[in-house]
Structures are given as C-alpha cells and as structure tokens.
Amino acid sequence: MTMTESTHSRRVFLRSALVTAGSLPLGLTLASCATGGGGGGEEQTTAPAGEVSEDNPFGLEAGSSIEAVIFDGGYQTDYVDFAAGVLEETHDGVTVEVAPTTNIAPELQPRFVGGTPPDLIDNSGAQQIGFNTILPQLEDLTDVIDAPNLEGTTIRDTLYEGALAPGTFGDKFAAINYVLSIYGLWFSQSLFDEHGWTPPTTWEEIRELGGAAQEAGKFLFLWGTEAATYYQTLAIESAIKEGGDEVRLTLENLEPNCWSHDAVQGVFEIMKEIIDLGYFKPGGSGTQFTAAQTQWSLDQEALLYPTGSWIANEQKDSMAENFQLTGIPSPSLTGSPAMAPHAIHLTAGEPFIVPSDAANVAGGKELLRVMLSADAVANFAREKQALTVVEGALPEDPSTAVQSQVEMIDRAGPEDRFTFNFVSTYGMNQEQLPIWNSFLDGNKPVDQLTAELQAITDRIREDDAIEKIEVV
C-alpha cells in the first residue's frame, strides 16, 4: 500500500458502525456525507447480451471485450491480470484489457459524465471518485456475491464476516472491497529466534525488548517522515485494547479531552519513555518512509515496525534473506486490558465497482466473480502476501506473513476485531504528521503532543461547515 493509499483507504469493517446509513464512502466529501447513501436516482438495468447459465450467471456475450481500470498502488495490478487470464480461458473469444492508473478521478470522471465508463474500476487511492457523486450510476453488486464462484460455491458464503459493510451505502451494495488490511507489529521471526527474543504483548514488554535490542546494537523502532502517524495508529490501537469501546468512541466522535483519556495517556507516556531511552533510531523525520522501512527489513537496524499487512508486498524486494516476516496484534498497555490480548485492528479496502453505463456490465461482474474464486484469491495471497475478503483460499505453501495474518484473524474471531476511522474521515493525517515527527524526534513532551492533537479535534468538532459522523 502506498502512503497515499494508507491514509485514505482504511474503511469501517467491524465494531465501528455509523449512525448514518451504511459506511462512510471512500473519498466522500465531508460536506455531503449525509447525501451519500440510499442509491438515489433512477436505477439502470442492462439486459444480458449472452446466454445466462450456471457458468455464465450474468450473460457475458461470447467474443465481447472487457475494460478494467485498476488503481496501480501498493498491490499493483497483476492480480487482476491473473483473473483476466482465467476469464479469457473460460469464456469463448472474450478479451480483457487491464489498464493501470494512479489518477482514477481525473481520468474516469469525464467518462462517467459522458456515459462511457469502464466495465470494472478499482476506485482507490488519493484520486478516487467520491461515491456520493456516482452512486446512482453504479450497479448493485448483490447478484455478484449471490452468484457461484468458479468452484460452485455461493460467493457470499465464502467471505469473512463483515466484509460487505464497507461497500454498502444505505440499501445499495455498490462496491466489493477486495483486500483485508490487518494492523499490528511486524518483525523478523528468524532474527527473534536467533536472539531468543519473545514477541511482546504489552508496552512494558516492549520497553524490556528495547533494552535487549540496544545490547544487540539495534534499535527497537524506526520511522520515516511520511509515516510518523503509523505510531499514532499504534497508540490508538493499544489504547482501544486497554480501555475498550469507550476509548474508540470518544476519539471517533471527537469528544472534548478525548486525547486525555487515561488509556491514551498511558500509551503516550510509555512511548515517550521509550523514545527518551534512545530505543528509536534517530533522524526519522528527515528520512523518506520507504528508506526507513528498508533500514528495518533489509538492514535490520530495528526490531519492530507498526503498520498494516500491505508491508509484505511493499518491502518484498527489500527484505533480508530468510527474514520470515511475521505479524502480531498491537500490544495493550498492561496485562489486564479491556479487550482480549489477541484483539486486532482490521479493515477492508480496494473497492471494486461496476458502472451501469459501462459497455459490458456483465463482463465487469464476471471479472469480479473470477477474482473472488479460489485460484485468483490464492494467487493474490501468494504474490502480494496479503489476504482478500475471501476466507480460507490460500496458496499451498503460504508465507510466514500470510500465515500470521490468518492466525491473527482466527484467534480474534468476529468479536475481537475492531477499527476506527476518524483520522481519515476528517482528513487529519497531514496536520498530525509534523506533530508526530516532532514527538518521535524527542522534541515534544506528552502534554504538548496531547494539546496539539486535541486542538485539531476541537477545531473540526466546532466547525459547523464540516458534517459530523456519529459512531456507535
């Protein structure tokens, strides 16, 4: 996942429901949040051009062509190429063109206006199209998840619980979010085995590990300037695990003094202690984030890195031999948290849509059906070392990164999965970055960190021009 993608594509998955109908759309402008759901406008239907059958549920016409425009971010686009190849083999004469882009809105909004959108779109990245502007022009994709996959199993029955929520707007299921992002601490299992280190589950254990790392000539953590707020994400995760939904809701709903909650302050304080002990590699605020990540994954200068599961694909070409990338849930503050130690922060992203005005609606849906089938899902896990929203379809020999993701999800279960969305909902990240860079550099005390984060929150809460989203 690119930095841009990481700050714009974190969607509501479980344990974070909006009072408004459906989840907050990717790219939805805050001023129009209240009008984003419901699928308003005249719904369009397209009669199948080909014969409908069990193997061709949408009536894809033989010899037709399919155009897919895919966001070329951290996952690239070759996983869609793979599915396109499978589709071409199973449908006589059908051809698929997969076009990568990083500029979804600038390139495709004029085509929506002109009535000539592509057949399938990965509406992702910083330049994605706001769903509120195109929702009436999108197909309801309920028929896709109610269709059988290539193995004959109804797709709906293969998905992780909660996977459909991020793409549901009011009563319209308009987007299939394809990729699961699992957040936590990532490390080299082989390095830990070599030194006899145990992966930490609390911040007290992290502090102890920092001393062991220092003795071994390594740092505990490092960061890059564009990713300083990865440590804010880590702190929020830990505080939510420590204090439960009370912490999540006070932050999500922009409450006064939300950053002063005891659980949040406890994490900030021990993080500051670790910084002052010299366990963070200096100079992160002047280091590009991919360079910093390479210092961790290739040079192994630091033990732990807080991020999402996209890190495996992002660093696959810059990783030490036999690194054995492994993830664990973010730590709680203490050994007796409100949530289970194995609770995880989990989201679904990469929303795929099919425009109703597309020349080959059946083709767009069929390509999605193939993407949600076993071979394509296993290929994604193998090539991207990440999971899709399809449960259980894995390559024969999954990487340690994939294995650890599956283990984290299985241990947590639906009841111990959570997410939060207020940072991206209100566009806070860019303003928070310099604050966190200064804090990680050791130049900012906890009370100043808290005051500056609260000032951003308070300003947004008091601005009547910004539509607020109540979370329960």
Short mmCIF file of C-alpha atoms in Angstrom, two decimals:
data_model
loop_
_atom_site.label_atom_id
_atom_site.label_comp_id
_atom_site.label_asym_id
_atom_site.label_seq_id
_atom_site.Cartn_x
_atom_site.Cartn_y
_atom_site.Cartn_z
CA MET A 1 0.00 0.00 0.00
CA THR A 2 1.32 3.42 -0.92
CA MET A 3 1.49 6.15 1.70
CA THR A 4 -1.40 7.92 -0.01
CA GLU A 5 -3.42 4.78 -0.01
CA SER A 6 -2.66 4.02 3.59
CA THR A 7 -4.19 7.29 4.77
CA HIS A 8 -7.26 7.26 2.55
CA SER A 9 -8.37 3.65 2.27
CA ARG A 10 -8.94 2.48 5.83
CA ARG A 11 -12.58 1.54 5.90
CA VAL A 12 -15.05 0.67 8.62
CA PHE A 13 -15.08 -3.14 8.92
CA LEU A 14 -16.47 -4.29 12.30
CA ARG A 15 -17.13 -2.76 15.75
CA SER A 16 -17.45 0.74 14.31
CA ALA A 17 -20.93 1.42 12.94
CA LEU A 18 -22.05 4.75 11.58
CA VAL A 19 -25.43 6.11 12.62
CA THR A 20 -25.86 7.26 9.04
CA ALA A 21 -26.99 4.54 6.61
CA GLY A 22 -24.03 2.48 5.55
CA SER A 23 -20.34 3.16 6.00
CA LEU A 24 -18.59 6.38 5.11
CA PRO A 25 -17.61 6.11 1.42
CA LEU A 26 -14.04 6.29 0.28
CA GLY A 27 -13.36 9.79 -0.95
CA LEU A 28 -16.74 11.11 0.19
CA THR A 29 -16.51 14.84 0.76
CA LEU A 30 -17.36 15.79 4.33
CA ALA A 31 -19.79 18.49 3.30
CA SER A 32 -22.01 15.93 1.59
CA CYS A 33 -21.78 12.93 3.89
CA ALA A 34 -25.48 12.95 4.63
CA THR A 35 -26.37 12.53 0.96
CA GLY A 36 -24.04 9.67 0.13
CA GLY A 37 -26.32 6.71 0.87
CA GLY A 38 -29.51 5.25 -0.42
CA GLY A 39 -28.69 4.78 -4.10
CA GLY A 40 -30.82 7.75 -5.05
CA GLY A 41 -31.57 8.50 -8.65
CA GLU A 42 -33.07 6.31 -11.36
CA GLU A 43 -31.60 2.82 -11.25
CA GLN A 44 -30.43 1.45 -14.56
CA THR A 45 -30.63 -2.13 -15.74
CA THR A 46 -28.86 -3.79 -18.63
CA ALA A 47 -30.24 -6.91 -20.30
CA PRO A 48 -27.70 -9.72 -20.71
CA ALA A 49 -26.23 -9.86 -24.20
CA GLY A 50 -25.24 -13.51 -23.87
CA GLU A 51 -26.94 -16.68 -22.68
CA VAL A 52 -27.37 -16.93 -18.93
CA SER A 53 -26.28 -20.22 -17.40
CA GLU A 54 -24.73 -21.63 -14.24
CA ASP A 55 -21.29 -21.00 -15.73
CA ASN A 56 -22.30 -17.62 -17.14
CA PRO A 57 -24.61 -16.09 -14.49
CA PHE A 58 -24.51 -12.55 -15.88
CA GLY A 59 -24.93 -13.43 -19.56
CA LEU A 60 -21.46 -12.40 -20.73
CA GLU A 61 -21.51 -12.32 -24.52
CA ALA A 62 -19.08 -14.59 -26.35
CA GLY A 63 -16.43 -12.63 -28.24
CA SER A 64 -17.01 -9.44 -26.27
CA SER A 65 -14.32 -7.27 -24.69
CA ILE A 66 -13.98 -6.10 -21.08
CA GLU A 67 -12.23 -2.95 -19.94
CA ALA A 68 -10.95 -2.78 -16.36
CA VAL A 69 -9.21 0.30 -14.94
CA ILE A 70 -7.29 -0.60 -11.79
CA PHE A 71 -5.57 1.60 -9.22
CA ASP A 72 -1.84 0.99 -9.50
CA GLY A 73 -0.86 1.31 -5.85
CA GLY A 74 0.89 -0.92 -3.37
CA TYR A 75 -0.71 -4.06 -4.79
CA GLN A 76 -0.03 -3.13 -8.42
CA THR A 77 -2.46 -4.59 -10.99
CA ASP A 78 -1.08 -8.00 -11.93
CA TYR A 79 -3.55 -9.80 -9.65
CA VAL A 80 -6.34 -8.52 -11.91
CA ASP A 81 -4.32 -9.62 -14.95
CA PHE A 82 -4.25 -13.11 -13.44
CA ALA A 83 -8.03 -13.19 -13.08
CA ALA A 84 -8.42 -11.77 -16.58
CA GLY A 85 -6.36 -14.67 -17.94
CA VAL A 86 -8.61 -17.17 -16.18
CA LEU A 87 -11.71 -15.45 -17.56
CA GLU A 88 -10.38 -15.48 -21.12
CA GLU A 89 -9.72 -19.22 -20.83
CA THR A 90 -13.24 -19.96 -19.63
CA HIS A 91 -15.24 -17.68 -21.98
CA ASP A 92 -15.01 -18.19 -25.72
CA GLY A 93 -13.39 -15.29 -27.53
CA VAL A 94 -13.70 -12.82 -24.65
CA THR A 95 -10.77 -10.43 -24.22
CA VAL A 96 -9.90 -8.35 -21.16
CA GLU A 97 -7.89 -5.14 -21.12
CA VAL A 98 -6.49 -4.20 -17.70
CA ALA A 99 -5.33 -0.59 -17.59
CA PRO A 100 -3.36 0.65 -14.56
CA THR A 101 -3.64 4.21 -13.27
CA THR A 102 -2.99 6.27 -10.16
CA ASN A 103 -5.43 9.01 -11.22
CA ILE A 104 -8.86 7.39 -11.02
CA ALA A 105 -10.97 10.56 -10.71
CA PRO A 106 -9.19 12.79 -13.26
CA GLU A 107 -9.27 10.05 -15.88
CA LEU A 108 -12.67 8.49 -15.22
CA GLN A 109 -15.00 11.25 -14.02
CA PRO A 110 -15.25 12.67 -17.57
CA ARG A 111 -16.14 9.19 -18.80
CA PHE A 112 -18.93 8.90 -16.22
CA VAL A 113 -20.26 12.25 -17.38
CA GLY A 114 -20.02 11.12 -20.99
CA GLY A 115 -21.74 7.80 -20.34
CA THR A 116 -18.70 5.71 -21.33
CA PRO A 117 -17.14 4.42 -18.09
CA PRO A 118 -15.05 1.23 -17.99
CA ASP A 119 -16.67 -2.08 -17.13
CA LEU A 120 -14.79 -2.55 -13.85
CA ILE A 121 -12.97 0.00 -11.69
CA ASP A 122 -10.79 -0.26 -8.60
CA ASN A 123 -11.87 3.07 -7.13
CA SER A 124 -8.93 3.56 -4.78
CA GLY A 125 -6.03 5.86 -3.95
CA ALA A 126 -5.86 9.58 -3.26
CA GLN A 127 -7.59 10.36 -6.56
CA GLN A 128 -10.55 8.02 -6.16
CA ILE A 129 -14.01 9.21 -7.14
CA GLY A 130 -16.30 10.18 -4.27
CA PHE A 131 -19.07 7.62 -4.06
CA ASN A 132 -21.61 10.35 -3.36
CA THR A 133 -21.04 11.71 -6.88
CA ILE A 134 -21.54 8.43 -8.76
CA LEU A 135 -23.64 6.16 -6.55
CA PRO A 136 -26.78 6.28 -8.75
CA GLN A 137 -24.60 5.33 -11.74
CA LEU A 138 -23.26 2.15 -10.13
CA GLU A 139 -24.59 -1.39 -10.35
CA ASP A 140 -25.85 -3.04 -7.20
CA LEU A 141 -23.44 -5.95 -6.81
CA THR A 142 -25.69 -8.20 -4.74
CA ASP A 143 -26.04 -10.50 -7.75
CA VAL A 144 -22.25 -10.94 -7.79
CA ILE A 145 -21.99 -12.16 -4.21
CA ASP A 146 -25.11 -14.31 -4.68
CA ALA A 147 -23.54 -15.96 -7.74
CA PRO A 148 -21.44 -19.12 -7.52
CA ASN A 149 -17.68 -18.81 -7.73
CA LEU A 150 -15.82 -20.94 -10.26
CA GLU A 151 -15.86 -23.81 -7.76
CA GLY A 152 -19.66 -23.69 -7.50
CA THR A 153 -19.92 -22.19 -4.00
CA THR A 154 -22.04 -19.08 -3.46
CA ILE A 155 -19.57 -16.21 -3.08
CA ARG A 156 -21.44 -14.68 -0.13
CA ASP A 157 -20.77 -17.87 1.85
CA THR A 158 -17.01 -17.63 1.29
CA LEU A 159 -16.48 -14.12 2.68
CA TYR A 160 -15.20 -13.04 6.07
CA GLU A 161 -17.96 -11.81 8.35
CA GLY A 162 -18.46 -8.07 7.95
CA ALA A 163 -16.72 -7.89 4.59
CA LEU A 164 -19.75 -6.42 2.82
CA ALA A 165 -20.30 -3.50 5.19
CA PRO A 166 -17.72 -1.09 3.72
CA GLY A 167 -19.29 -1.26 0.26
CA THR A 168 -22.89 -0.84 1.40
CA PHE A 169 -24.41 2.63 1.10
CA GLY A 170 -27.90 2.75 2.54
CA ASP A 171 -29.76 -0.09 0.85
CA LYS A 172 -27.33 -0.38 -2.06
CA PHE A 173 -24.36 -2.73 -2.17
CA ALA A 174 -22.26 -0.79 -4.65
CA ALA A 175 -18.65 -1.85 -4.00
CA ILE A 176 -16.80 -5.05 -3.24
CA ASN A 177 -13.81 -4.23 -1.04
CA TYR A 178 -11.32 -6.89 -2.10
CA VAL A 179 -8.35 -6.71 0.28
CA LEU A 180 -8.10 -7.19 4.04
CA SER A 181 -5.61 -4.99 5.87
CA ILE A 182 -4.52 -6.28 9.27
CA TYR A 183 -2.65 -3.86 11.52
CA GLY A 184 -0.10 -4.73 14.15
CA LEU A 185 3.62 -5.04 14.85
CA TRP A 186 5.78 -6.71 12.21
CA PHE A 187 9.17 -8.32 12.76
CA SER A 188 11.68 -10.91 11.55
CA GLN A 189 10.91 -14.24 13.15
CA SER A 190 14.38 -15.52 12.24
CA LEU A 191 16.02 -12.53 13.98
CA PHE A 192 13.93 -13.08 17.09
CA ASP A 193 14.76 -16.80 17.07
CA GLU A 194 18.47 -16.05 16.69
CA HIS A 195 18.46 -13.85 19.80
CA GLY A 196 15.88 -15.78 21.80
CA TRP A 197 13.52 -12.79 21.92
CA THR A 198 9.80 -13.22 22.61
CA PRO A 199 7.31 -11.08 20.64
CA PRO A 200 5.82 -8.50 23.05
CA THR A 201 2.15 -8.35 24.01
CA THR A 202 2.26 -5.26 26.31
CA TRP A 203 4.10 -1.95 26.30
CA GLU A 204 6.04 -2.99 29.37
CA GLU A 205 7.37 -5.98 27.40
CA ILE A 206 8.19 -3.66 24.50
CA ARG A 207 10.26 -1.45 26.80
CA GLU A 208 12.15 -4.51 28.08
CA LEU A 209 12.73 -5.66 24.49
CA GLY A 210 14.15 -2.22 23.70
CA GLY A 211 16.90 -2.80 26.25
CA ALA A 212 17.71 -6.18 24.71
CA ALA A 213 17.79 -4.62 21.25
CA GLN A 214 20.17 -1.92 22.44
CA GLU A 215 22.52 -4.56 23.89
CA ALA A 216 22.50 -6.26 20.49
CA GLY A 217 23.41 -2.99 18.74
CA LYS A 218 19.95 -2.46 17.29
CA PHE A 219 17.07 -0.06 17.76
CA LEU A 220 13.61 -1.08 18.84
CA PHE A 221 11.72 1.15 16.36
CA LEU A 222 12.36 3.49 13.44
CA TRP A 223 10.18 5.62 11.20
CA GLY A 224 10.08 7.77 8.08
CA THR A 225 8.72 11.29 7.86
CA GLU A 226 5.58 10.45 5.82
CA ALA A 227 4.78 7.52 8.14
CA ALA A 228 5.23 9.14 11.55
CA THR A 229 1.50 8.74 12.20
CA TYR A 230 1.89 4.96 11.97
CA TYR A 231 2.84 5.39 15.63
CA GLN A 232 -0.36 7.31 16.28
CA THR A 233 -2.27 4.38 14.80
CA LEU A 234 -0.31 2.02 17.05
CA ALA A 235 -1.02 4.18 20.10
CA ILE A 236 -4.75 4.33 19.34
CA GLU A 237 -4.91 0.56 18.81
CA SER A 238 -3.21 -0.03 22.14
CA ALA A 239 -5.44 2.45 23.95
CA ILE A 240 -8.60 0.89 22.50
CA LYS A 241 -7.44 -2.57 23.57
CA GLU A 242 -6.67 -1.23 27.03
CA GLY A 243 -9.83 0.80 27.58
CA GLY A 244 -12.32 -0.82 25.19
CA ASP A 245 -15.06 0.79 23.14
CA GLU A 246 -15.15 3.79 25.46
CA VAL A 247 -11.78 4.89 24.07
CA ARG A 248 -12.72 4.18 20.47
CA LEU A 249 -15.97 6.13 20.69
CA THR A 250 -14.55 9.18 22.44
CA LEU A 251 -11.97 9.53 19.65
CA GLU A 252 -14.33 8.67 16.79
CA ASN A 253 -16.89 11.21 17.98
CA LEU A 254 -14.32 13.99 18.52
CA GLU A 255 -15.22 14.47 22.16
CA PRO A 256 -13.60 17.18 24.29
CA ASN A 257 -10.46 15.90 26.03
CA CYS A 258 -10.61 12.63 24.08
CA TRP A 259 -6.82 12.55 23.79
CA SER A 260 -6.58 12.89 27.57
CA HIS A 261 -8.29 9.56 28.24
CA ASP A 262 -6.26 7.56 30.76
CA ALA A 263 -5.61 4.72 28.31
CA VAL A 264 -4.39 7.10 25.60
CA GLN A 265 -2.20 8.99 28.04
CA GLY A 266 -0.75 5.75 29.41
CA VAL A 267 0.38 4.70 25.94
CA PHE A 268 1.76 8.17 25.15
CA GLU A 269 3.73 8.20 28.41
CA ILE A 270 5.43 4.84 27.93
CA MET A 271 6.09 5.62 24.27
CA LYS A 272 7.78 8.86 25.36
CA GLU A 273 9.83 6.90 27.90
CA ILE A 274 10.99 4.54 25.17
CA ILE A 275 11.92 7.49 22.95
CA ASP A 276 13.91 9.09 25.78
CA LEU A 277 15.72 5.80 26.41
CA GLY A 278 17.09 6.02 22.85
CA TYR A 279 15.25 2.97 21.57
CA PHE A 280 14.02 4.82 18.44
CA LYS A 281 16.51 5.23 15.60
CA PRO A 282 17.22 8.99 15.36
CA GLY A 283 16.58 11.04 12.22
CA GLY A 284 13.27 9.56 11.12
CA SER A 285 11.73 12.97 10.50
CA GLY A 286 14.33 13.53 7.78
CA THR A 287 14.09 10.05 6.24
CA GLN A 288 11.78 9.06 3.39
CA PHE A 289 9.42 6.37 4.67
CA THR A 290 10.39 3.65 2.17
CA ALA A 291 14.06 4.23 3.01
CA ALA A 292 13.24 3.84 6.69
CA GLN A 293 11.32 0.65 6.01
CA THR A 294 14.31 -0.73 4.14
CA GLN A 295 16.54 0.07 7.11
CA TRP A 296 14.21 -2.20 9.07
CA SER A 297 13.51 -5.00 6.59
CA LEU A 298 16.84 -5.25 4.72
CA ASP A 299 19.45 -3.76 7.06
CA GLN A 300 17.60 -4.96 10.18
CA GLU A 301 18.59 -1.88 12.17
CA ALA A 302 15.37 -2.05 14.21
CA LEU A 303 13.28 -4.91 15.56
CA LEU A 304 9.66 -3.79 15.20
CA TYR A 305 7.63 -1.81 12.70
CA PRO A 306 3.96 -0.81 13.22
CA THR A 307 1.97 -0.94 10.02
CA GLY A 308 -0.61 -2.89 8.03
CA SER A 309 -0.29 -6.20 6.23
CA TRP A 310 0.50 -4.42 2.95
CA ILE A 311 4.06 -4.12 4.27
CA ALA A 312 4.86 -7.62 2.99
CA ASN A 313 4.21 -6.66 -0.61
CA GLU A 314 5.64 -3.17 -0.20
CA GLN A 315 9.00 -4.49 1.05
CA LYS A 316 9.22 -7.82 -0.78
CA ASP A 317 12.14 -6.62 -2.91
CA SER A 318 13.92 -5.00 0.06
CA MET A 319 13.95 -7.72 2.68
CA ALA A 320 16.84 -9.62 4.22
CA GLU A 321 17.25 -13.25 3.20
CA ASN A 322 15.21 -15.59 5.39
CA PHE A 323 13.60 -12.60 7.10
CA GLN A 324 10.43 -14.63 7.87
CA LEU A 325 8.16 -11.60 8.13
CA THR A 326 5.61 -12.15 10.91
CA GLY A 327 2.87 -10.01 12.39
CA ILE A 328 1.36 -9.88 15.85
CA PRO A 329 -1.55 -7.82 17.25
CA SER A 330 -0.73 -4.37 18.56
CA PRO A 331 0.13 -4.51 22.28
CA SER A 332 -2.15 -3.49 25.11
CA LEU A 333 -0.87 -1.03 27.69
CA THR A 334 -0.96 -3.55 30.55
CA GLY A 335 -1.50 -7.27 31.07
CA SER A 336 -5.17 -6.78 32.00
CA PRO A 337 -6.76 -4.87 29.12
CA ALA A 338 -10.49 -4.42 28.49
CA MET A 339 -10.18 -6.26 25.19
CA ALA A 340 -8.52 -9.61 24.66
CA PRO A 341 -4.75 -9.54 24.01
CA HIS A 342 -5.41 -11.13 20.62
CA ALA A 343 -7.89 -8.42 19.52
CA ILE A 344 -6.88 -6.90 16.17
CA HIS A 345 -7.41 -3.79 14.11
CA LEU A 346 -8.80 -4.98 10.76
CA THR A 347 -10.19 -3.17 7.71
CA ALA A 348 -11.28 -3.96 4.17
CA GLY A 349 -10.22 -1.86 1.18
CA GLU A 350 -9.70 -1.66 -2.60
CA PRO A 351 -13.37 -1.04 -3.56
CA PHE A 352 -14.30 -2.51 -6.95
CA ILE A 353 -17.30 -1.03 -8.76
CA VAL A 354 -19.24 -1.73 -11.98
CA PRO A 355 -20.82 1.32 -13.67
CA SER A 356 -24.33 0.85 -15.03
CA ASP A 357 -23.45 2.78 -18.20
CA ALA A 358 -20.49 0.50 -18.96
CA ALA A 359 -20.46 -1.12 -22.37
CA ASN A 360 -20.10 -4.58 -20.84
CA VAL A 361 -21.70 -4.68 -17.39
CA ALA A 362 -21.86 -8.46 -17.50
CA GLY A 363 -18.12 -8.52 -18.23
CA GLY A 364 -17.30 -6.33 -15.25
CA LYS A 365 -19.33 -8.55 -12.95
CA GLU A 366 -17.87 -11.73 -14.40
CA LEU A 367 -14.33 -10.48 -13.87
CA LEU A 368 -15.23 -9.78 -10.23
CA ARG A 369 -16.69 -13.30 -9.93
CA VAL A 370 -13.42 -14.76 -11.16
CA MET A 371 -11.40 -12.54 -8.81
CA LEU A 372 -13.44 -13.91 -5.89
CA SER A 373 -12.79 -17.54 -6.86
CA ALA A 374 -10.21 -19.81 -5.26
CA ASP A 375 -7.36 -19.66 -7.78
CA ALA A 376 -7.39 -15.87 -8.05
CA VAL A 377 -7.61 -15.41 -4.28
CA ALA A 378 -4.76 -17.88 -3.68
CA ASN A 379 -2.69 -16.11 -6.33
CA PHE A 380 -3.21 -12.79 -4.54
CA ALA A 381 -2.11 -14.26 -1.22
CA ARG A 382 0.94 -15.83 -2.84
CA GLU A 383 2.06 -12.81 -4.86
CA LYS A 384 1.03 -9.99 -2.50
CA GLN A 385 1.46 -11.86 0.80
CA ALA A 386 -1.86 -10.41 1.92
CA LEU A 387 -5.42 -11.65 2.30
CA THR A 388 -8.59 -10.90 0.41
CA VAL A 389 -12.09 -10.83 1.87
CA VAL A 390 -12.48 -14.47 0.79
CA GLU A 391 -11.85 -16.72 3.75
CA GLY A 392 -9.63 -19.77 3.57
CA ALA A 393 -8.39 -19.76 -0.04
CA LEU A 394 -4.60 -19.80 0.34
CA PRO A 395 -1.61 -20.96 -1.70
CA GLU A 396 -0.19 -24.41 -0.92
CA ASP A 397 2.85 -23.01 0.89
CA PRO A 398 1.83 -19.62 2.35
CA SER A 399 4.49 -17.20 3.52
CA THR A 400 5.07 -16.51 7.20
CA ALA A 401 3.41 -13.13 6.63
CA VAL A 402 0.23 -14.75 5.32
CA GLN A 403 0.27 -17.46 7.97
CA SER A 404 0.50 -14.88 10.74
CA GLN A 405 -2.37 -12.87 9.25
CA VAL A 406 -4.59 -15.93 9.17
CA GLU A 407 -3.63 -16.82 12.71
CA MET A 408 -4.41 -13.30 13.95
CA ILE A 409 -7.84 -13.31 12.31
CA ASP A 410 -8.70 -16.80 13.52
CA ARG A 411 -7.65 -16.08 17.10
CA ALA A 412 -9.54 -12.81 17.25
CA GLY A 413 -12.82 -14.02 15.81
CA PRO A 414 -15.53 -11.50 14.87
CA GLU A 415 -15.98 -10.33 18.45
CA ASP A 416 -12.38 -9.18 18.87
CA ARG A 417 -11.92 -7.28 15.61
CA PHE A 418 -12.18 -3.51 15.62
CA THR A 419 -11.39 -0.45 13.57
CA PHE A 420 -11.55 3.34 13.79
CA ASN A 421 -11.92 5.86 11.04
CA PHE A 422 -11.92 9.40 12.45
CA VAL A 423 -8.46 10.36 11.14
CA SER A 424 -9.36 9.65 7.51
CA THR A 425 -13.00 10.69 7.95
CA TYR A 426 -11.96 14.23 8.82
CA GLY A 427 -8.70 14.38 6.87
CA MET A 428 -6.48 14.85 9.93
CA ASN A 429 -3.37 12.95 8.86
CA GLN A 430 -1.44 15.69 7.09
CA GLU A 431 -1.85 18.07 10.01
CA GLN A 432 -0.89 15.38 12.52
CA LEU A 433 2.29 14.30 10.71
CA PRO A 434 4.58 17.15 11.85
CA ILE A 435 3.30 16.77 15.41
CA TRP A 436 4.24 13.10 15.48
CA ASN A 437 7.57 13.64 13.74
CA SER A 438 8.50 16.12 16.46
CA PHE A 439 7.33 13.77 19.21
CA LEU A 440 9.27 10.80 17.82
CA ASP A 441 12.33 13.02 17.46
CA GLY A 442 12.15 13.58 21.22
CA ASN A 443 11.37 17.28 20.91
CA LYS A 444 7.81 17.27 22.20
CA PRO A 445 6.54 16.26 25.67
CA VAL A 446 3.34 14.25 26.11
CA ASP A 447 1.30 17.23 27.31
CA GLN A 448 2.19 19.19 24.19
CA LEU A 449 1.50 16.20 21.92
CA THR A 450 -1.89 15.82 23.59
CA ALA A 451 -2.74 19.53 23.38
CA GLU A 452 -1.87 19.78 19.68
CA LEU A 453 -3.83 16.66 18.72
CA GLN A 454 -6.79 17.89 20.78
CA ALA A 455 -6.66 21.29 19.11
CA ILE A 456 -7.12 19.66 15.70
CA THR A 457 -10.01 17.58 17.03
CA ASP A 458 -11.68 20.55 18.73
CA ARG A 459 -11.42 22.75 15.65
CA ILE A 460 -13.11 20.12 13.48
CA ARG A 461 -15.80 19.43 16.09
CA GLU A 462 -16.67 23.13 16.39
CA ASP A 463 -16.69 23.81 12.65
CA ASP A 464 -20.34 23.76 11.62
CA ALA A 465 -19.34 23.60 7.96
CA ILE A 466 -18.00 20.08 8.50
CA GLU A 467 -20.60 17.33 8.59
CA LYS A 468 -20.06 15.15 11.65
CA ILE A 469 -20.46 11.40 11.58
CA GLU A 470 -21.69 9.91 14.84
CA VAL A 471 -20.21 6.49 15.55
CA VAL A 472 -21.75 3.96 17.93
#
